Short mmCIF file of C-alpha atoms in Angstrom, two decimals:
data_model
loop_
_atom_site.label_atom_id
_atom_site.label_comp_id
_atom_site.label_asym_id
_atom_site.label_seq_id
_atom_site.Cartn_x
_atom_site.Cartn_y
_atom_site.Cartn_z
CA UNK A 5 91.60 74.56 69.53
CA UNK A 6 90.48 72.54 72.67
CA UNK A 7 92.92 70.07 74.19
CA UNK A 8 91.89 66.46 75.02
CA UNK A 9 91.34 66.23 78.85
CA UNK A 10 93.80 63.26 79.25
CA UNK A 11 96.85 65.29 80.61
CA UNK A 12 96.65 69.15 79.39
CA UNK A 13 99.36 70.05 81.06
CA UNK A 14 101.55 67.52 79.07
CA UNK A 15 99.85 68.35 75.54
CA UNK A 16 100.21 72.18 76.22
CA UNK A 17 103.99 71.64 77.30
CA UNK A 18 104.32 70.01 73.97
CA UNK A 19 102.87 72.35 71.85
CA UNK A 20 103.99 75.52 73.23
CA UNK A 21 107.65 73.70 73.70
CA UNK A 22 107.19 73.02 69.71
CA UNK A 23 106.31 76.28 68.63
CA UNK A 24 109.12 78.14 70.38
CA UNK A 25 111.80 75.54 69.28
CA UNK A 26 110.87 76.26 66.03
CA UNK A 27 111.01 79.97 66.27
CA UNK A 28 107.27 80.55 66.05
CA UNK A 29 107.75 82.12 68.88
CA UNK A 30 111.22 84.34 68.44
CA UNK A 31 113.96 84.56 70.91
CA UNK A 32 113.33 87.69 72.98
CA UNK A 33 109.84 88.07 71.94
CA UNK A 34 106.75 88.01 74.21
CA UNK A 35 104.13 84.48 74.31
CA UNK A 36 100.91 85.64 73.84
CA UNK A 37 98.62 86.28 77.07
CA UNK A 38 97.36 83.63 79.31
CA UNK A 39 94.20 84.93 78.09
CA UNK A 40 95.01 84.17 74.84
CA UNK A 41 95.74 80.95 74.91
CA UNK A 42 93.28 80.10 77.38
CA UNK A 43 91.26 81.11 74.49
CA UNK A 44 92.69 79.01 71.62
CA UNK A 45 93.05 75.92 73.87
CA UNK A 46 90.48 76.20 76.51
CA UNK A 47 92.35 75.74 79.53
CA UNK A 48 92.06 77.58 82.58
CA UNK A 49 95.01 79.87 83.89
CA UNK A 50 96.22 77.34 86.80
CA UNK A 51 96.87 75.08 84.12
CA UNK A 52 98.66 77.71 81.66
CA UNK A 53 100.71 78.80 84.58
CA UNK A 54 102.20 75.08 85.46
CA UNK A 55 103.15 74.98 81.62
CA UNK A 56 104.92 78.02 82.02
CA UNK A 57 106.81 76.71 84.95
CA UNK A 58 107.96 73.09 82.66
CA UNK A 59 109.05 75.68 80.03
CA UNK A 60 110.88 77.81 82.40
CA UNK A 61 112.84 74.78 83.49
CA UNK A 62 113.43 73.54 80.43
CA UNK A 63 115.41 77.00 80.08
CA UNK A 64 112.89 78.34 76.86
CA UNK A 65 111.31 80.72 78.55
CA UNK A 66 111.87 83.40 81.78
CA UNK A 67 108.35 84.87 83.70
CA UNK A 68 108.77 88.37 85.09
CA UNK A 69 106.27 90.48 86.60
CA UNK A 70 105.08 93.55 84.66
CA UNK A 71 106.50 91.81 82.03
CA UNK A 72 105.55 88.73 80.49
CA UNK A 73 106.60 85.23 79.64
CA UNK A 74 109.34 85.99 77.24
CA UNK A 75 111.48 82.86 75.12
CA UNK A 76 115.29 82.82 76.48
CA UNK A 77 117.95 83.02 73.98
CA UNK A 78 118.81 79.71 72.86
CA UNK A 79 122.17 78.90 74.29
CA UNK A 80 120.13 78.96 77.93
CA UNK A 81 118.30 75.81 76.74
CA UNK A 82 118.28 72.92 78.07
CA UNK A 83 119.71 71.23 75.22
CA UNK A 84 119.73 67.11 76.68
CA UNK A 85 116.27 67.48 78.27
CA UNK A 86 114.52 64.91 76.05
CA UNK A 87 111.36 67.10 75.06
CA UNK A 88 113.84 69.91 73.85
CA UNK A 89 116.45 67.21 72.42
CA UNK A 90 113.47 66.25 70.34
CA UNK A 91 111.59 69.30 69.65
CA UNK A 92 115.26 70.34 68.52
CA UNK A 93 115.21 67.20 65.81
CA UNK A 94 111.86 67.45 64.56
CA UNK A 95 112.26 71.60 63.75
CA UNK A 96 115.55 70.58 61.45
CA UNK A 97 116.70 69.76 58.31
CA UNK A 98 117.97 66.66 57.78
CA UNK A 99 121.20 67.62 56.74
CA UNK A 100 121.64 70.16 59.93
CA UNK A 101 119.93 67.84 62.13
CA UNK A 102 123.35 64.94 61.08
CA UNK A 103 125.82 67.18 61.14
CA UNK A 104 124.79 68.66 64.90
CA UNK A 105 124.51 65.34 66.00
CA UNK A 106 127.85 63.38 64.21
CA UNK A 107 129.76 66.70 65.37
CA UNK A 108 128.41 65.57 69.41
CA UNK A 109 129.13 62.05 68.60
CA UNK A 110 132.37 62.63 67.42
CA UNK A 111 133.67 64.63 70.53
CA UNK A 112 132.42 61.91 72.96
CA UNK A 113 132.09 58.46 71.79
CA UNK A 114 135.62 57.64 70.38
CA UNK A 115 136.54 58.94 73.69
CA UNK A 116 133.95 56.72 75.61
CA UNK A 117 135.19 54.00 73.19
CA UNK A 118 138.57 54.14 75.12
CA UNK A 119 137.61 53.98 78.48
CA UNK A 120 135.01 51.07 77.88
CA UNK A 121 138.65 49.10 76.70
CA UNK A 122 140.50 50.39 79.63
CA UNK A 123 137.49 50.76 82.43
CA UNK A 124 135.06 48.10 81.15
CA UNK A 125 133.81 44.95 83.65
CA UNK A 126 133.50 41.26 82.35
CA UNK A 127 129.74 41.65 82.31
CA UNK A 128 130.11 45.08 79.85
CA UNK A 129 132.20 42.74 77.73
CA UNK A 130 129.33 40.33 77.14
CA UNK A 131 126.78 42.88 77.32
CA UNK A 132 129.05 44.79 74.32
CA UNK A 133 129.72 41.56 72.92
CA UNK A 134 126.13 40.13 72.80
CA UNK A 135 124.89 43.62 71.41
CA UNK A 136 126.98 43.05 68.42
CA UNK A 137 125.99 39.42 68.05
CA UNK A 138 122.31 40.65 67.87
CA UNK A 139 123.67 42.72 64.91
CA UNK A 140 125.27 39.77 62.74
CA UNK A 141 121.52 37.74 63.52
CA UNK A 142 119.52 40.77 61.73
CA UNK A 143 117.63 39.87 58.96
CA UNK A 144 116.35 44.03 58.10
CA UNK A 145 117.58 47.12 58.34
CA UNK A 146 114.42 47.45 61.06
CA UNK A 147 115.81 44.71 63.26
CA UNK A 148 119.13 45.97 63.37
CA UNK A 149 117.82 49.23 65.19
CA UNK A 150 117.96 48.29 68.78
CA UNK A 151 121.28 46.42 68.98
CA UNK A 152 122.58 49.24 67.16
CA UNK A 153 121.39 51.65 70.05
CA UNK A 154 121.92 48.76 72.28
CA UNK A 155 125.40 48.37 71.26
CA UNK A 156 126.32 52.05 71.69
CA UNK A 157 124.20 52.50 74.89
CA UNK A 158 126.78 49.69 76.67
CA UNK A 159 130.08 50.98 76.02
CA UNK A 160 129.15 53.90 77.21
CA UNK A 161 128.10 52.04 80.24
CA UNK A 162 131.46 50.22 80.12
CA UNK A 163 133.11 53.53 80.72
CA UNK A 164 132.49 53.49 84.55
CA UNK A 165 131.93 57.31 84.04
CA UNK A 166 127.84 58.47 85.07
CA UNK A 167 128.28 61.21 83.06
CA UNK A 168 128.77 59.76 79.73
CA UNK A 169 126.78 57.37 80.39
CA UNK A 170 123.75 60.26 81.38
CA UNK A 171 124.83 62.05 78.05
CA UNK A 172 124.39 58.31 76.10
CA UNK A 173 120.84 58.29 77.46
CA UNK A 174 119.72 61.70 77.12
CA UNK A 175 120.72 61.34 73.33
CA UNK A 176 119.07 57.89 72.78
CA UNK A 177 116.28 59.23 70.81
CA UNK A 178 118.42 62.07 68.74
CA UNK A 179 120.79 58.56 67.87
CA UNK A 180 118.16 56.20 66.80
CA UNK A 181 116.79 59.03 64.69
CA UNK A 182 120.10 59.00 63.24
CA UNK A 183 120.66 55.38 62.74
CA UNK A 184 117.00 55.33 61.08
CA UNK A 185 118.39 58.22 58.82
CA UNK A 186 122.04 55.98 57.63
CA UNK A 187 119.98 52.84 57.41
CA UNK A 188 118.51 53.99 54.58
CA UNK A 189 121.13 52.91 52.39
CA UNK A 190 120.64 49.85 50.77
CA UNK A 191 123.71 47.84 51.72
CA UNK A 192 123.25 49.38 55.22
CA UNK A 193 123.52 45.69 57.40
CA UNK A 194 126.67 44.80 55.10
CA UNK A 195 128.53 48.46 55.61
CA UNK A 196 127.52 48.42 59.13
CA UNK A 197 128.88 45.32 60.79
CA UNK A 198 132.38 45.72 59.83
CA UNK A 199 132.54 48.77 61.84
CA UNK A 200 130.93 47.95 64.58
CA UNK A 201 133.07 44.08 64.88
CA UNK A 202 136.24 46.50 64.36
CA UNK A 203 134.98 48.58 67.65
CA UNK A 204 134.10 45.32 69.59
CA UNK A 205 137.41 43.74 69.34
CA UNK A 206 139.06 47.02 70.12
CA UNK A 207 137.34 46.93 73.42
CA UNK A 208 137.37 43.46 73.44
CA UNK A 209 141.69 43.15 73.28
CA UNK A 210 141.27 46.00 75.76
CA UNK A 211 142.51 48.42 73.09
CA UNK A 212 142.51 51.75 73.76
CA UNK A 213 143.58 53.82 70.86
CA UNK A 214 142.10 50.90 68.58
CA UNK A 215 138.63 51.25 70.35
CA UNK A 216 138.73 55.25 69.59
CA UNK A 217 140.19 54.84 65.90
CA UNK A 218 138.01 52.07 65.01
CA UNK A 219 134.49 54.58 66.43
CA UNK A 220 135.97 57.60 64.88
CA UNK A 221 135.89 55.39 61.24
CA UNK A 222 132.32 54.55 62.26
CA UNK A 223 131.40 57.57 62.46
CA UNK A 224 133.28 59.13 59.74
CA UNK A 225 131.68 56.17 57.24
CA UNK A 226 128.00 56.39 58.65
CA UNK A 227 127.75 60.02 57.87
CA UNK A 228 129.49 59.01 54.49
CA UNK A 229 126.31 56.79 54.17
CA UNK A 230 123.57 59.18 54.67
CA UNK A 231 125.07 62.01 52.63
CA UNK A 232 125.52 58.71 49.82
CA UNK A 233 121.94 58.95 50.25
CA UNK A 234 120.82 61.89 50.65
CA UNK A 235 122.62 62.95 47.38
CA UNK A 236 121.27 59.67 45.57
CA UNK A 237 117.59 60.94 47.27
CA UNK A 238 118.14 64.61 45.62
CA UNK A 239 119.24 63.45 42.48
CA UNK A 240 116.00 61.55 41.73
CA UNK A 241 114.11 64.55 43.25
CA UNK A 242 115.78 66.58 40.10
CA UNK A 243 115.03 64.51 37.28
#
């Protein structure tokens, strides 16, 4: 298998990065030499040995002399670096892949709901407000995607806190994955804008238990969605 010559470094990184995230490569076990895959992708050693470094600070993998390259136990990766975030999605189920993610969701954003009522600036009002705005004027399911992730993305913002906001970021791709996942249901624009009005006028009225209820039901209702569709999917699978 030879690489393209447009970034090897980059393409190696991603397939090696795959392969262990998927368990290809298992936990505690040895890669292969550098020989070996020098072989399969016909790359020289000064190029397999800055892949190794990406991987070893993504946390996959540890280098020790006399003994190898060997994959880290999972709990040492770097779980919001966005190449693992997404190697992470594409290696899952569906149905794993939601409930990881509403599980994260739930812990943070009712939470960051609160503080965007209680910490949020004029400008993260309009910025909120106009996000949701953006939602009413969507005509598809398609268009609705980034002021959906818009939406989200600015009261976490509105917090005032970096760190939530950092953690809103690092999971932008795991949530639109999501949202492409929920939108699937056919009443998706009409289920969808109730919630998110209920969360904007929470934050709006500078609400602070309202704000968290009112993402907590969003969340609850959008998970309702894709299991509604999901089971519809499986049921049609069967007959």
């Amino acid at each position: 298998m030879s690489l393209k010559p447009r970034n090897l470094t980059e393409q190696l990184v991603e397939t090696l990065g795959q392969r262990i995230v998927s368990g290809d490569y298992p936990i505690g076990g040895k890669l292969p030499s550098e020989q070996f895959f020098g072989a399969e992708f016909d790359v020289s050693r000064p190029i397999l040995r800055e892949v190794t470094k990406v991987l070893m600070a993504k946390g996959l993998v540890e280098s020790r002399s006399r003994v190898g390259t060997t994959v880290r136990a999972r709990e040492n990766w770097s779980m919001l670096d966005p190449d693992v975030l997404r190697w992470t999605i594409q290696s899952l189920p569906e149905q794993a892949f939601i409930d990881f993610l509403f599980d994260t969701r739930m812990v943070y954003e009712p939470g960051a709901a609160a503080l965007a009522a209680k910490n949020a600036s004029e400008e993260d009002l309009v910025r909120i407000r106009s996000a949701y705005d953006a939602m009413k004027e969507a005509d598809t399911a398609s268009d609705l995607m980034d002021p959906d992730l818009e939406f989200h993305q600015a009261i976490v913002d509105a917090t005032q806190n970096p760190f939530l906001a950092h953690i809103g970021r690092t999971l932008y791709n795991a949530l639109k994955y999501s949202i492409e996942l929920t939108s699937r249901h056919p009443h998706t624009h009409d289920l969808s804008l109730p919630r998110h009005k209920a969360v904007c006028d929470a934050i709006l009225n500078r609400d602070n238990a309202k704000a968290a209820q009112a993402m907590q039901v969003l969340l609850e209702e959008s998970r309702d969605d894709f299991l509604h569709v999901a089971g519809t999917a499986a049921k049609g699978r069967a007959r």
